[in-house]
Amino acid sequence: MWKQLILAASPLAAAGLYMWKEAFRNEVKETVLADHRFPEKAPLALFFISDIHRRLIHPSIITSAAGRADAVIIGGDLCEGGVNSRRIRENIKRLSSIAPVYFVPGNNDYEVEFEQLAVIFSEWNVTVLKNNSVSLTDNVYLLGTDDLSKGKSDKSSLFHSVPSNVYKIIASHNPAFIRTIQPEDRVAILLSGHTHGGQIRLGRFGMYEKGCWKTVNGIHALVSNGYGTTGIPFRLGARAETHLITLCQPEQAI
C-alpha cells in the first residue's frame, strides 16, 4: 500500500517542484523598441520589474541590468501585507544599484503602511509616481498612475504639466488603464503587470492572458508576467520575468 501511495505521489511531487522552479526563475527579457517617434539621438534603456511581492531579487538580475539601464521602473506590487520591511529595503537597495528608481503603486502595496515605504524610498531616493510625471530627458517623460483597481488613478492629474509633444511612457500597475488612453494623448509606451500572466496556465487557458508585448492603437504595450507570486508560490506556463527595454530610432537598431 505504501509503495502504491509513493508511486501515486511521485508525479504530483515532480509537478509541484517544476511549478515552484518556474515561480523562482530569474530572467531578464531584453527588448529593443525601434520607434520612429523616439526623439533622442542616443538610445534610452529602462529596467522594468513588477509584482515582486514576497521575493528577494536575485543578484543575477541586478548583474544583468547594472551598467546597462538608465532608469529602473517598479510597476507596482513591490510588496504585500506581511512582507518584512528588511526585505523591502534590501530589494530597493539592490534595484538602486542599477539606476535611479521610479515606483508606481499596485493594489497589494496598499496592504502596507505607506509611511513605512516612504522611509525606505527616502533612504534610496526613489521617485514615487502617483498620477504624476517626471522627465527622463528633455523630450521623454515617464508618467506613473496610482492603482486603477483601487479607484485611485486620475488621468487628468497624470497628464498635468506634461508637454503634448514629448515622448510619453506610462507605467501603470493595472494594464486596464490603456482603455482610458485616447489617440490625442499621444502615448508611445505603456508598461504594466498585475495579472501575473495568469500565474498557472493550462496550455492556452488561464485566469488572464499570458504576459506579452502588443501594439494597441499605436501604443507599445507590455503586460509582464511579473517577478513574484501571490498565494501559493507556483507558476505554470507563465514563468517569472523582468525586462530590459531599449528605446531607439529605427536606424539605431540596425
Short mmCIF file of N, CA, C and O in Angstrom, two decimals, residues 26 47 49-59 61-62 72 74 77-80 83-99 101 109 117 120-121 123-124 126 227-228:
data_model
loop_
_atom_site.label_atom_id
_atom_site.label_comp_id
_atom_site.label_asym_id
_atom_site.label_seq_id
_atom_site.Cartn_x
_atom_site.Cartn_y
_atom_site.Cartn_z
N ASN A 26 14.88 33.46 -12.64
CA ASN A 26 15.48 34.79 -12.68
C ASN A 26 15.86 35.09 -14.12
O ASN A 26 16.91 34.67 -14.59
N PHE A 47 14.88 49.44 -17.13
CA PHE A 47 14.71 48.13 -16.50
C PHE A 47 13.35 48.16 -15.81
O PHE A 47 13.09 49.00 -14.95
N ILE A 49 10.40 46.05 -13.65
CA ILE A 49 10.09 44.90 -12.81
C ILE A 49 8.78 45.18 -12.10
O ILE A 49 8.55 46.28 -11.59
N SER A 50 7.89 44.21 -12.10
CA SER A 50 6.61 44.37 -11.42
C SER A 50 6.31 43.14 -10.57
O SER A 50 6.93 42.08 -10.74
N ASP A 51 5.39 43.30 -9.64
CA ASP A 51 4.85 42.16 -8.88
C ASP A 51 5.94 41.36 -8.17
O ASP A 51 6.02 40.15 -8.28
N ILE A 52 6.76 42.07 -7.41
CA ILE A 52 7.81 41.40 -6.64
C ILE A 52 7.21 40.64 -5.47
O ILE A 52 7.65 39.54 -5.13
N HIS A 53 6.21 41.23 -4.82
CA HIS A 53 5.51 40.60 -3.70
C HIS A 53 6.47 40.18 -2.58
O HIS A 53 7.07 41.03 -1.95
N ARG A 54 6.65 38.89 -2.39
CA ARG A 54 7.47 38.40 -1.28
C ARG A 54 8.87 37.99 -1.68
O ARG A 54 9.67 37.57 -0.83
N ARG A 55 9.21 38.09 -2.95
CA ARG A 55 10.51 37.60 -3.40
C ARG A 55 11.64 38.55 -3.02
O ARG A 55 11.45 39.77 -2.92
N LEU A 56 12.81 37.99 -2.84
CA LEU A 56 14.05 38.76 -2.73
C LEU A 56 14.71 38.71 -4.10
O LEU A 56 14.96 37.63 -4.64
N ILE A 57 14.97 39.88 -4.67
CA ILE A 57 15.51 39.94 -6.02
C ILE A 57 16.89 39.30 -6.07
O ILE A 57 17.78 39.66 -5.29
N HIS A 58 17.06 38.37 -6.98
CA HIS A 58 18.30 37.60 -7.06
C HIS A 58 19.43 38.48 -7.60
O HIS A 58 19.22 39.30 -8.51
N PRO A 59 20.66 38.31 -7.08
CA PRO A 59 21.79 39.11 -7.57
C PRO A 59 22.03 39.00 -9.07
O PRO A 59 22.52 39.95 -9.70
N ILE A 61 19.87 39.05 -11.41
CA ILE A 61 19.02 40.05 -12.07
C ILE A 61 19.72 41.40 -12.06
O ILE A 61 19.77 42.12 -13.07
N ILE A 62 20.26 41.76 -10.91
CA ILE A 62 20.95 43.04 -10.77
C ILE A 62 22.17 43.09 -11.68
O ILE A 62 22.41 44.08 -12.39
N VAL A 72 15.23 52.56 -13.54
CA VAL A 72 14.53 51.37 -13.06
C VAL A 72 13.09 51.78 -12.76
O VAL A 72 12.85 52.76 -12.06
N ILE A 74 9.59 50.32 -11.12
CA ILE A 74 8.87 49.28 -10.39
C ILE A 74 7.40 49.46 -10.70
O ILE A 74 6.78 50.45 -10.32
N ASP A 77 3.06 46.54 -6.87
CA ASP A 77 3.17 45.33 -6.04
C ASP A 77 4.63 45.01 -5.71
O ASP A 77 5.09 43.87 -5.85
N LEU A 78 5.30 46.04 -5.26
CA LEU A 78 6.63 45.86 -4.68
C LEU A 78 6.55 44.90 -3.51
O LEU A 78 7.48 44.13 -3.25
N CYS A 79 5.43 44.93 -2.79
CA CYS A 79 5.28 44.11 -1.59
C CYS A 79 3.81 43.80 -1.38
O CYS A 79 2.97 44.05 -2.25
N GLU A 80 3.52 43.25 -0.23
CA GLU A 80 2.14 42.96 0.17
C GLU A 80 2.13 42.83 1.68
O GLU A 80 3.19 42.87 2.33
N VAL A 83 5.02 41.26 4.43
CA VAL A 83 6.41 41.24 3.98
C VAL A 83 7.26 42.06 4.94
O VAL A 83 6.93 43.20 5.27
N ASN A 84 8.35 41.47 5.39
CA ASN A 84 9.25 42.14 6.33
C ASN A 84 9.87 43.38 5.70
O ASN A 84 10.30 43.34 4.55
N SER A 85 9.92 44.47 6.46
CA SER A 85 10.47 45.72 5.93
C SER A 85 11.94 45.58 5.54
O SER A 85 12.41 46.27 4.63
N ARG A 86 12.66 44.67 6.18
CA ARG A 86 14.06 44.45 5.81
C ARG A 86 14.17 43.92 4.39
O ARG A 86 15.10 44.27 3.67
N ARG A 87 13.22 43.07 4.01
CA ARG A 87 13.24 42.55 2.64
C ARG A 87 12.91 43.64 1.63
O ARG A 87 13.53 43.72 0.57
N ILE A 88 11.93 44.46 1.94
CA ILE A 88 11.59 45.57 1.06
C ILE A 88 12.79 46.49 0.89
O ILE A 88 13.14 46.89 -0.23
N ARG A 89 13.43 46.83 2.00
CA ARG A 89 14.59 47.72 1.97
C ARG A 89 15.72 47.11 1.14
O ARG A 89 16.36 47.79 0.33
N GLU A 90 15.96 45.82 1.30
CA GLU A 90 17.03 45.16 0.55
C GLU A 90 16.72 45.15 -0.95
O GLU A 90 17.62 45.36 -1.78
N ASN A 91 15.47 44.91 -1.31
CA ASN A 91 15.10 44.94 -2.72
C ASN A 91 15.31 46.33 -3.33
O ASN A 91 15.82 46.46 -4.45
N ILE A 92 14.93 47.36 -2.59
CA ILE A 92 15.13 48.72 -3.08
C ILE A 92 16.62 49.04 -3.17
O ILE A 92 17.08 49.66 -4.14
N LYS A 93 17.38 48.60 -2.20
CA LYS A 93 18.83 48.81 -2.23
C LYS A 93 19.44 48.17 -3.48
O LYS A 93 20.26 48.79 -4.17
N ARG A 94 19.03 46.96 -3.77
CA ARG A 94 19.58 46.26 -4.93
C ARG A 94 19.17 46.94 -6.23
O ARG A 94 20.00 47.13 -7.14
N LEU A 95 17.92 47.32 -6.35
CA LEU A 95 17.47 47.99 -7.57
C LEU A 95 18.14 49.34 -7.75
O LEU A 95 18.46 49.75 -8.88
N SER A 96 18.38 50.04 -6.65
CA SER A 96 19.02 51.35 -6.72
C SER A 96 20.45 51.27 -7.21
O SER A 96 21.01 52.27 -7.68
N SER A 97 21.06 50.09 -7.09
CA SER A 97 22.43 49.94 -7.58
C SER A 97 22.48 49.88 -9.11
O SER A 97 23.55 49.98 -9.70
N ILE A 98 21.32 49.71 -9.75
CA ILE A 98 21.27 49.66 -11.21
C ILE A 98 21.21 51.07 -11.79
O ILE A 98 22.01 51.45 -12.66
N ALA A 99 20.24 51.85 -11.31
CA ALA A 99 19.98 53.19 -11.86
C ALA A 99 18.94 53.86 -10.96
O ALA A 99 18.38 53.20 -10.06
N VAL A 101 15.55 54.93 -9.38
CA VAL A 101 14.36 54.08 -9.28
C VAL A 101 13.10 54.94 -9.25
O VAL A 101 13.01 55.93 -8.52
N ASP A 109 0.34 46.88 -2.67
CA ASP A 109 1.16 47.83 -1.91
C ASP A 109 0.34 48.56 -0.86
O ASP A 109 0.89 49.02 0.15
N LEU A 117 6.88 52.54 3.69
CA LEU A 117 7.53 52.57 2.38
C LEU A 117 8.23 53.90 2.15
O LEU A 117 9.33 53.93 1.58
N ILE A 120 11.74 54.05 3.49
CA ILE A 120 12.67 53.28 2.66
C ILE A 120 12.96 54.02 1.36
O ILE A 120 14.12 54.13 0.93
N PHE A 121 11.93 54.55 0.75
CA PHE A 121 12.11 55.29 -0.51
C PHE A 121 13.02 56.50 -0.31
O PHE A 121 13.84 56.82 -1.17
N GLU A 123 15.43 56.80 1.83
CA GLU A 123 16.82 56.35 2.01
C GLU A 123 17.52 56.17 0.67
O GLU A 123 18.73 56.41 0.56
N TRP A 124 16.78 55.73 -0.34
CA TRP A 124 17.39 55.37 -1.62
C TRP A 124 16.95 56.28 -2.76
O TRP A 124 17.14 55.95 -3.93
N VAL A 126 14.11 57.08 -4.08
CA VAL A 126 13.14 56.55 -5.03
C VAL A 126 12.09 57.63 -5.33
O VAL A 126 11.56 58.27 -4.42
N TYR A 227 7.48 39.24 -11.42
CA TYR A 227 8.62 38.53 -10.81
C TYR A 227 8.20 37.60 -9.67
O TYR A 227 8.79 36.55 -9.49
N GLY A 228 7.22 38.00 -8.90
CA GLY A 228 6.79 37.19 -7.76
C GLY A 228 5.45 36.53 -8.00
O GLY A 228 4.95 36.47 -9.13
#
